[in-house]
Amino acid sequence: MFHSHKAYRHIQDPASQRLTWNKPPKSVLVVKKIQDASLLQPFKELCVFLTEQKNMIVYVESKVLADTAIAGDESFGAVIQKFCTFREDLDDISNRVDFIICLGGDGTLLYASSLFQESVPPVMAFHLGSLGFLTPFKFDTYQSQVTQIIEGNTAIILRSRLRVRVVKKGIIMTNGDSEGSRKSMQYQVLNEVVVDRGPSSYLSNVDLFLDGHLITTVQGDGVIVSTPTGSTAYAVAAGASMIHPNVPAIMITPICPHSLSFRPIVVPAGVELKIMLSRDARNTAWVSFDGRKRQEICHGDSITITTSCFPVPSICFRDPVNDWFESLSQCLHWNVRKKQNYLSSEEEEF
């Protein structure tokens, strides 16, 4: 029992986190949703503003400029000449970019996160897609909004990611002899890791370990392991609670479990989860990471998941609390219903 008030730690207000620059930012990565004609004009306007008015070095993916509507625009040619281009999975730009601007929906922010497997620059996301839960900025006032970000002192939220390691047990032939080998792959995941039964008609049957201890066997369509950010994505559709991104946690949500008592659970951030096919599983399983890199999981393969050391710093429109509840209301229509009529004193008598 504590006898002194000095022993208690001060709990930081999640709305107090701020983005400040040690020196003015000079480079920006613009991530644009591919093959969306409605984004062409906003993309061009933003790039002209950044290069000509703000004198920023703009990084753009090579495949974005492959769009004929951009490459064939002669009036935009002078701006294109100033771009620094890169290719996904081939060029490392992690130490070249001061911040990121996303044009699109939530999927565009997830894609931007996947480009950085370690430290992620602050991300400013404009709502130009279909859902917009993670994209709080509207493009109508982009000049003043971007200027404010460049000047600094804006609210920010650190969205935790999952560090996922997939170890696949393979077989290679050497001089006619078979030898066991292991191939390891690592991913940084912002929303969720989904393990499902794939095309099989059988239930998935996977064992779930927590810090080395077998917790349970998942029998059903699969299981979702998500961050608090991902709690409002696939997890909430599967019956999980919605958790604010500032809560340090990992969510485990079964998909159509063959047990009425198997409810979603929340475990502390930092624990190590491990998922493997059960020994008596009738079929393989499939895994995907934020909806990408989908692959088959066979007997002997393993998926290890824990909290990443590299979160995504997401720039807020107002602050982390107001932005989140605004998204719940506007995107998911959380607790939106018709209100009861007021009863007058005369009506109360009957």
Short mmCIF file of C-alpha atoms in Angstrom, two decimals:
data_model
loop_
_atom_site.label_atom_id
_atom_site.label_comp_id
_atom_site.label_asym_id
_atom_site.label_seq_id
_atom_site.Cartn_x
_atom_site.Cartn_y
_atom_site.Cartn_z
CA MET A 1 0.00 0.00 0.00
CA PHE A 2 1.31 3.46 -0.93
CA HIS A 3 1.48 6.06 1.87
CA SER A 4 2.74 8.99 -0.20
CA HIS A 5 1.02 10.69 -3.09
CA LYS A 6 4.47 11.07 -4.70
CA ALA A 7 4.51 7.36 -5.45
CA TYR A 8 1.72 7.71 -8.02
CA ARG A 9 2.67 8.34 -11.64
CA HIS A 10 0.97 11.09 -13.57
CA ILE A 11 -1.22 9.68 -16.35
CA GLN A 12 -0.64 11.64 -19.54
CA ASP A 13 -3.69 13.14 -21.21
CA PRO A 14 -3.86 11.47 -24.67
CA ALA A 15 -4.92 14.81 -26.16
CA SER A 16 -1.65 16.46 -25.05
CA GLN A 17 0.70 14.81 -27.57
CA ARG A 18 2.05 17.38 -30.03
CA LEU A 19 4.10 17.35 -33.22
CA THR A 20 6.99 19.81 -33.12
CA TRP A 21 9.90 20.06 -35.56
CA ASN A 22 13.54 20.33 -34.47
CA LYS A 23 14.15 22.00 -37.83
CA PRO A 24 11.72 22.95 -40.61
CA PRO A 25 10.67 19.94 -42.75
CA LYS A 26 12.06 19.95 -46.27
CA SER A 27 10.79 16.73 -47.87
CA VAL A 28 7.34 15.15 -48.11
CA LEU A 29 6.04 11.87 -49.49
CA VAL A 30 2.71 12.17 -51.32
CA VAL A 31 0.84 8.84 -51.40
CA LYS A 32 -2.02 8.77 -53.89
CA LYS A 33 -4.58 6.03 -54.47
CA ILE A 34 -3.86 4.44 -57.85
CA GLN A 35 -6.42 4.41 -60.68
CA ASP A 36 -8.79 6.96 -59.15
CA ALA A 37 -9.58 9.74 -61.60
CA SER A 38 -11.21 11.88 -58.90
CA LEU A 39 -7.81 12.29 -57.19
CA LEU A 40 -5.94 13.63 -60.22
CA GLN A 41 -6.84 17.28 -59.73
CA PRO A 42 -6.27 17.32 -55.92
CA PHE A 43 -2.94 15.53 -56.46
CA LYS A 44 -1.75 18.06 -59.03
CA GLU A 45 -2.91 21.05 -56.96
CA LEU A 46 -1.18 19.73 -53.84
CA CYS A 47 2.10 19.00 -55.64
CA VAL A 48 2.20 22.44 -57.27
CA PHE A 49 1.54 24.02 -53.86
CA LEU A 50 4.26 21.97 -52.15
CA THR A 51 6.96 22.49 -54.80
CA GLU A 52 6.32 26.08 -55.91
CA GLN A 53 4.95 27.78 -52.80
CA LYS A 54 6.50 25.74 -50.00
CA ASN A 55 9.75 24.77 -51.80
CA MET A 56 9.42 21.20 -50.57
CA ILE A 57 11.15 18.16 -52.05
CA VAL A 58 8.28 15.88 -53.10
CA TYR A 59 8.65 12.09 -53.23
CA VAL A 60 6.17 10.15 -55.37
CA GLU A 61 5.97 6.48 -56.33
CA SER A 62 7.00 5.72 -59.89
CA LYS A 63 3.73 3.90 -60.59
CA VAL A 64 1.74 7.03 -59.70
CA LEU A 65 3.47 8.92 -62.50
CA ALA A 66 2.80 6.06 -64.92
CA ASP A 67 -0.81 7.27 -65.15
CA THR A 68 -1.22 8.80 -68.62
CA ALA A 69 -3.45 11.55 -67.19
CA ILE A 70 -0.43 12.72 -65.16
CA ALA A 71 2.46 11.88 -67.47
CA GLY A 72 0.63 13.33 -70.48
CA ASP A 73 -0.27 16.63 -68.83
CA GLU A 74 2.17 19.15 -70.39
CA SER A 75 1.23 21.90 -67.94
CA PHE A 76 2.22 19.57 -65.09
CA GLY A 77 5.52 18.53 -66.70
CA ALA A 78 7.64 21.17 -64.97
CA VAL A 79 6.46 19.95 -61.56
CA ILE A 80 7.10 16.29 -62.46
CA GLN A 81 10.71 17.16 -63.27
CA LYS A 82 11.19 18.22 -59.63
CA PHE A 83 9.83 14.97 -58.16
CA CYS A 84 11.98 12.34 -56.49
CA THR A 85 10.61 8.92 -57.45
CA PHE A 86 10.93 5.50 -55.83
CA ARG A 87 9.61 1.96 -56.24
CA GLU A 88 7.86 -0.10 -53.57
CA ASP A 89 9.99 -2.95 -52.12
CA LEU A 90 13.03 -1.76 -54.08
CA ASP A 91 13.98 1.73 -52.85
CA ASP A 92 14.45 2.70 -49.20
CA ILE A 93 13.23 6.23 -48.47
CA SER A 94 12.88 5.84 -44.69
CA ASN A 95 15.59 8.42 -43.94
CA ARG A 96 14.71 10.87 -46.71
CA VAL A 97 11.12 11.89 -45.87
CA ASP A 98 10.13 14.35 -43.12
CA PHE A 99 6.37 13.70 -43.30
CA ILE A 100 3.72 12.00 -45.43
CA ILE A 101 0.52 13.25 -47.06
CA CYS A 102 -2.09 10.65 -48.05
CA LEU A 103 -4.76 11.27 -50.68
CA GLY A 104 -7.46 8.59 -50.65
CA GLY A 105 -9.28 6.47 -48.10
CA ASP A 106 -8.20 4.40 -45.11
CA GLY A 107 -6.53 1.88 -47.44
CA THR A 108 -4.14 4.60 -48.61
CA LEU A 109 -2.95 5.17 -45.03
CA LEU A 110 -2.52 1.42 -44.52
CA TYR A 111 -0.46 1.30 -47.71
CA ALA A 112 1.70 4.23 -46.58
CA SER A 113 2.34 2.39 -43.31
CA SER A 114 3.51 -0.71 -45.21
CA LEU A 115 6.17 1.33 -47.03
CA PHE A 116 8.02 1.87 -43.74
CA GLN A 117 9.13 -1.27 -41.94
CA GLU A 118 10.84 0.68 -39.18
CA SER A 119 10.41 4.35 -38.15
CA VAL A 120 7.44 6.06 -39.84
CA PRO A 121 7.32 9.83 -40.54
CA PRO A 122 4.23 11.76 -39.32
CA VAL A 123 1.23 11.14 -41.58
CA MET A 124 -1.36 13.72 -42.67
CA ALA A 125 -4.34 11.93 -44.27
CA PHE A 126 -6.96 13.67 -46.43
CA HIS A 127 -10.41 12.10 -46.73
CA LEU A 128 -10.85 11.48 -50.44
CA GLY A 129 -11.99 7.84 -50.27
CA SER A 130 -15.10 5.90 -49.32
CA LEU A 131 -14.87 5.44 -45.53
CA GLY A 132 -12.41 7.92 -44.03
CA PHE A 133 -12.21 6.63 -40.46
CA LEU A 134 -8.44 7.21 -40.37
CA THR A 135 -8.41 10.29 -42.62
CA PRO A 136 -9.62 13.34 -40.64
CA PHE A 137 -8.62 16.15 -43.03
CA LYS A 138 -10.85 17.59 -45.77
CA PHE A 139 -9.16 18.79 -48.94
CA ASP A 140 -11.17 22.04 -49.24
CA THR A 141 -8.74 23.91 -46.96
CA TYR A 142 -5.56 21.94 -47.74
CA GLN A 143 -3.29 25.01 -48.09
CA SER A 144 -3.87 26.32 -44.57
CA GLN A 145 -3.86 22.81 -43.11
CA VAL A 146 -0.56 21.81 -44.74
CA THR A 147 0.98 25.17 -43.79
CA GLN A 148 0.04 24.53 -40.16
CA ILE A 149 1.68 21.10 -40.26
CA ILE A 150 4.89 22.54 -41.74
CA GLU A 151 4.96 25.18 -39.01
CA GLY A 152 4.45 22.46 -36.38
CA ASN A 153 2.75 22.34 -32.98
CA THR A 154 -0.19 20.17 -34.03
CA ALA A 155 -1.89 17.33 -32.17
CA ILE A 156 -0.69 13.82 -32.96
CA ILE A 157 -1.63 10.27 -32.07
CA LEU A 158 0.80 7.35 -32.06
CA ARG A 159 -1.00 4.41 -33.64
CA SER A 160 0.63 1.17 -32.50
CA ARG A 161 1.51 -1.48 -35.08
CA LEU A 162 2.02 -5.23 -34.81
CA ARG A 163 5.37 -6.81 -35.60
CA VAL A 164 4.60 -10.09 -37.32
CA ARG A 165 7.09 -12.85 -38.07
CA VAL A 166 6.07 -15.77 -40.27
CA VAL A 167 8.32 -18.82 -40.21
CA LYS A 168 7.59 -21.35 -42.95
CA LYS A 169 8.97 -24.85 -42.77
CA GLY A 170 10.07 -25.87 -46.26
CA ILE A 171 12.05 -28.65 -47.89
CA ILE A 172 15.02 -28.20 -50.21
CA MET A 173 16.82 -30.91 -52.15
CA THR A 174 20.62 -31.06 -51.91
CA ASN A 175 22.43 -33.81 -53.88
CA GLY A 176 19.28 -35.92 -53.83
CA ASP A 177 18.82 -35.64 -50.06
CA SER A 178 15.97 -33.75 -48.47
CA GLU A 179 16.83 -31.28 -45.74
CA GLY A 180 14.50 -29.25 -43.54
CA SER A 181 14.78 -25.50 -43.99
CA ARG A 182 13.00 -22.48 -42.53
CA LYS A 183 12.10 -19.30 -44.34
CA SER A 184 11.33 -16.26 -42.19
CA MET A 185 9.41 -13.13 -43.22
CA GLN A 186 8.58 -10.06 -41.16
CA TYR A 187 5.79 -7.48 -41.51
CA GLN A 188 4.63 -4.29 -39.78
CA VAL A 189 0.83 -4.26 -39.50
CA LEU A 190 -1.35 -1.25 -38.64
CA ASN A 191 -4.84 -2.80 -38.59
CA GLU A 192 -4.85 -6.57 -38.21
CA VAL A 193 -3.48 -10.01 -38.92
CA VAL A 194 -6.23 -12.33 -40.19
CA VAL A 195 -5.90 -16.12 -40.11
CA ASP A 196 -8.76 -17.90 -41.90
CA ARG A 197 -9.72 -21.23 -43.45
CA GLY A 198 -9.24 -20.00 -47.01
CA PRO A 199 -11.06 -21.96 -49.74
CA SER A 200 -11.57 -25.04 -47.55
CA SER A 201 -15.07 -26.04 -46.45
CA TYR A 202 -13.72 -27.38 -43.13
CA LEU A 203 -13.44 -25.33 -39.95
CA SER A 204 -10.05 -23.77 -39.36
CA ASN A 205 -8.25 -25.40 -36.44
CA VAL A 206 -5.36 -23.33 -35.09
CA ASP A 207 -3.61 -23.23 -31.71
CA LEU A 208 -3.13 -19.88 -29.99
CA PHE A 209 -0.16 -19.41 -27.64
CA LEU A 210 0.47 -16.42 -25.37
CA ASP A 211 4.04 -15.96 -24.08
CA GLY A 212 4.70 -19.63 -24.82
CA HIS A 213 1.60 -21.03 -23.13
CA LEU A 214 -1.24 -22.66 -25.07
CA ILE A 215 -4.29 -20.47 -24.41
CA THR A 216 -6.91 -22.05 -26.63
CA THR A 217 -7.63 -23.70 -29.96
CA VAL A 218 -9.62 -21.64 -32.44
CA GLN A 219 -12.25 -23.68 -34.27
CA GLY A 220 -14.30 -21.65 -36.70
CA ASP A 221 -13.71 -19.49 -39.75
CA GLY A 222 -10.53 -18.04 -38.24
CA VAL A 223 -9.15 -15.43 -35.88
CA ILE A 224 -8.29 -11.71 -36.05
CA VAL A 225 -5.37 -10.24 -34.11
CA SER A 226 -5.67 -6.47 -34.26
CA THR A 227 -4.32 -3.21 -32.91
CA PRO A 228 -6.65 -0.69 -31.24
CA THR A 229 -6.63 1.17 -34.58
CA GLY A 230 -7.80 -2.05 -36.24
CA SER A 231 -10.54 -2.57 -33.65
CA THR A 232 -12.89 -0.45 -35.78
CA ALA A 233 -12.12 -2.45 -38.94
CA TYR A 234 -12.65 -6.20 -39.43
CA ALA A 235 -12.69 -6.84 -35.65
CA VAL A 236 -15.78 -4.74 -34.92
CA ALA A 237 -17.60 -6.44 -37.80
CA ALA A 238 -16.80 -9.78 -36.10
CA GLY A 239 -18.27 -8.61 -32.78
CA ALA A 240 -15.34 -7.00 -30.96
CA SER A 241 -15.39 -3.81 -28.92
CA MET A 242 -13.97 -0.57 -30.28
CA ILE A 243 -10.79 0.55 -28.50
CA HIS A 244 -9.26 4.02 -28.67
CA PRO A 245 -5.84 3.95 -30.41
CA ASN A 246 -4.10 5.38 -27.33
CA VAL A 247 -4.94 2.25 -25.30
CA PRO A 248 -1.90 -0.10 -25.22
CA ALA A 249 -3.47 -3.42 -26.17
CA ILE A 250 -3.74 -6.31 -28.63
CA MET A 251 -7.19 -7.66 -29.55
CA ILE A 252 -7.98 -11.30 -30.29
CA THR A 253 -11.30 -11.81 -32.08
CA PRO A 254 -12.59 -15.17 -33.35
CA ILE A 255 -14.35 -15.24 -36.72
CA CYS A 256 -17.61 -17.24 -36.50
CA PRO A 257 -16.32 -19.50 -33.69
CA HIS A 258 -17.96 -22.91 -33.25
CA SER A 259 -18.53 -22.14 -29.57
CA LEU A 260 -21.07 -19.77 -28.05
CA SER A 261 -18.71 -18.86 -25.18
CA PHE A 262 -15.73 -17.81 -27.33
CA ARG A 263 -15.84 -14.03 -26.94
CA PRO A 264 -13.25 -11.46 -28.15
CA ILE A 265 -10.53 -10.69 -25.59
CA VAL A 266 -8.03 -7.87 -25.05
CA VAL A 267 -4.48 -8.65 -23.88
CA PRO A 268 -1.69 -6.25 -22.84
CA ALA A 269 0.49 -4.67 -25.50
CA GLY A 270 3.90 -6.33 -25.60
CA VAL A 271 2.83 -9.94 -25.06
CA GLU A 272 3.96 -12.44 -27.68
CA LEU A 273 1.23 -14.34 -29.49
CA LYS A 274 1.96 -17.39 -31.60
CA ILE A 275 -0.46 -19.06 -34.01
CA MET A 276 0.11 -22.53 -35.50
CA LEU A 277 -2.01 -25.15 -37.20
CA SER A 278 -3.30 -27.68 -34.69
CA ARG A 279 -1.77 -31.13 -35.02
CA ASP A 280 -5.12 -32.68 -35.98
CA ALA A 281 -6.20 -29.84 -38.33
CA ARG A 282 -7.88 -31.24 -41.44
CA ASN A 283 -6.72 -28.45 -43.72
CA THR A 284 -4.23 -25.60 -43.97
CA ALA A 285 -4.94 -21.98 -43.03
CA TRP A 286 -4.34 -18.67 -44.78
CA VAL A 287 -2.98 -15.43 -43.35
CA SER A 288 -3.02 -11.80 -44.55
CA PHE A 289 -1.61 -8.58 -43.15
CA ASP A 290 -3.78 -5.46 -43.46
CA GLY A 291 -5.44 -7.28 -46.35
CA ARG A 292 -2.15 -7.79 -48.23
CA LYS A 293 0.58 -10.42 -48.72
CA ARG A 294 -1.92 -13.28 -48.36
CA GLN A 295 -0.23 -16.68 -48.03
CA GLU A 296 -0.89 -20.28 -46.99
CA ILE A 297 0.08 -21.61 -43.55
CA CYS A 298 0.88 -25.33 -43.37
CA HIS A 299 1.78 -27.78 -40.60
CA GLY A 300 5.05 -26.71 -38.98
CA ASP A 301 4.66 -23.03 -39.98
CA SER A 302 4.19 -20.39 -37.30
CA ILE A 303 2.99 -16.78 -36.99
CA THR A 304 4.48 -14.76 -34.13
CA ILE A 305 2.84 -11.43 -33.25
CA THR A 306 3.75 -8.71 -30.76
CA THR A 307 3.57 -4.93 -30.43
CA SER A 308 5.97 -3.14 -32.77
CA CYS A 309 8.53 -0.59 -31.60
CA PHE A 310 7.60 1.55 -34.62
CA PRO A 311 4.13 3.16 -34.37
CA VAL A 312 2.52 5.36 -37.01
CA PRO A 313 2.42 9.04 -35.90
CA SER A 314 -0.93 10.18 -37.24
CA ILE A 315 -1.56 13.93 -37.35
CA CYS A 316 -4.91 14.93 -35.86
CA PHE A 317 -7.42 17.42 -37.20
CA ARG A 318 -8.30 18.56 -33.66
CA ASP A 319 -7.07 16.06 -31.06
CA PRO A 320 -7.00 12.25 -30.59
CA VAL A 321 -10.19 12.05 -28.52
CA ASN A 322 -12.41 14.39 -30.58
CA ASP A 323 -11.17 12.96 -33.89
CA TRP A 324 -11.95 9.38 -32.82
CA PHE A 325 -15.49 10.08 -31.63
CA GLU A 326 -16.13 12.18 -34.72
CA SER A 327 -15.10 9.18 -36.86
CA LEU A 328 -17.36 6.85 -34.84
CA SER A 329 -20.27 9.17 -35.46
CA GLN A 330 -19.65 10.12 -39.10
CA CYS A 331 -18.30 6.83 -40.48
CA LEU A 332 -19.90 4.11 -38.36
CA HIS A 333 -22.97 6.08 -37.20
CA TRP A 334 -22.25 4.90 -33.65
CA ASN A 335 -25.32 5.21 -31.40
CA VAL A 336 -27.19 7.27 -33.97
CA ARG A 337 -30.93 6.90 -33.43
CA LYS A 338 -34.12 8.89 -33.43
CA LYS A 339 -34.66 10.52 -30.05
CA GLN A 340 -37.78 10.04 -27.98
CA ASN A 341 -40.34 12.83 -28.06
CA TYR A 342 -40.57 15.13 -25.06
CA LEU A 343 -43.59 14.53 -22.82
CA SER A 344 -45.62 17.58 -21.79
CA SER A 345 -47.11 17.80 -18.27
CA GLU A 346 -50.59 17.08 -19.71
CA GLU A 347 -49.39 13.89 -21.41
CA GLU A 348 -47.71 12.66 -18.21
CA GLU A 349 -51.10 12.59 -16.43
CA PHE A 350 -52.44 9.84 -18.73
#
